């Protein structure tokens, strides 16, 4: 019997119940003949039993703290998702409104430009400003609010 | 396959799918139940992976937060515990990489970073298992073997995972898992023999 055969047998022993039928038959046959591999199998079985007897217990405090943190984090994620949904809906509404009112506003500005006797370039510039002004105002407000929230948040996290 | 095994398998599959649905909804009650159900197994795995109870407890909490965030990625196609361990493992590796630029593979060659002997520097990690002399010796021998081998041995013999499940968790081929198991168990046995001598 070669050393490879013993190595193979020992490798199969460590795999435990993950053996095919053919491997089990071969191993059983080998163990009947080989004393050293039988000793190895016994030692490995003892080792596995000892490993399974080791207990590590999580204490109740750890479990409670984890559950609390997970719930808190879940609430924050839910709030963020709700906020993002609102922002998405607002964007959709604004986009639709802008698309529908764009031709009307364009005609209105053209008519007002004609009535005021200004050049095409001037009323078109006025139209452009009128069209992007709300978005600019909202951006500035959101930026200011964002800065306020950040500085407020940092302050409240210092406890 | 006998009828009992078949129904057990069906039951496990439907439970995995129920967990997947609950995780997609971020159901807090389900998460509470899972935390309680897997508390000891996950902590034990993290403890032997990180080699330090305090760190293992931090990683335990972070693992569940990650489960909450990435719950939608679990499809229920395999056992939840496999997915849970994979998350815990990735977090541990990320932490160790941030702390020191080494991976679990790197730990194998890095004697200095091998988890400390429990009696000397990390007594807290072993307070629970130190009640019995034999448990103490085995634990000491376990932390003395390289991290990859230790992880495979713990997943197989303590957590009872199948070889393919260990391969999923560790990202290693089944052949590598088998050889780590064999070599890891041999190292453990020789270390214990050495300690007894």
Short mmCIF file of N, CA and C in Angstrom, two decimals, chain B residues 1-11:
data_model
loop_
_atom_site.label_atom_id
_atom_site.label_comp_id
_atom_site.label_asym_id
_atom_site.label_seq_id
_atom_site.Cartn_x
_atom_site.Cartn_y
_atom_site.Cartn_z
N UNK B 1 -34.21 9.49 -2.16
CA UNK B 1 -34.51 10.39 -1.05
C UNK B 1 -35.81 9.95 -0.36
N UNK B 2 -35.78 9.81 0.96
CA UNK B 2 -37.01 9.39 1.62
C UNK B 2 -37.96 10.58 1.80
N UNK B 3 -39.20 10.25 2.21
CA UNK B 3 -40.24 11.28 2.26
C UNK B 3 -39.90 12.39 3.27
N UNK B 4 -39.35 11.98 4.41
CA UNK B 4 -39.04 12.98 5.45
C UNK B 4 -38.01 13.98 4.95
N UNK B 5 -36.95 13.45 4.30
CA UNK B 5 -35.90 14.32 3.77
C UNK B 5 -36.45 15.24 2.68
N UNK B 6 -37.35 14.71 1.86
CA UNK B 6 -37.95 15.49 0.79
C UNK B 6 -38.75 16.66 1.37
N UNK B 7 -39.59 16.34 2.36
CA UNK B 7 -40.42 17.40 2.95
C UNK B 7 -39.56 18.41 3.71
N UNK B 8 -38.47 17.93 4.30
CA UNK B 8 -37.56 18.84 5.00
C UNK B 8 -36.94 19.82 4.00
N UNK B 9 -36.56 19.27 2.84
CA UNK B 9 -35.95 20.11 1.80
C UNK B 9 -36.95 21.15 1.28
N UNK B 10 -38.18 20.70 1.04
CA UNK B 10 -39.24 21.61 0.57
C UNK B 10 -39.47 22.71 1.60
N UNK B 11 -39.49 22.28 2.87
CA UNK B 11 -39.72 23.22 3.97
C UNK B 11 -38.61 24.27 4.02
#
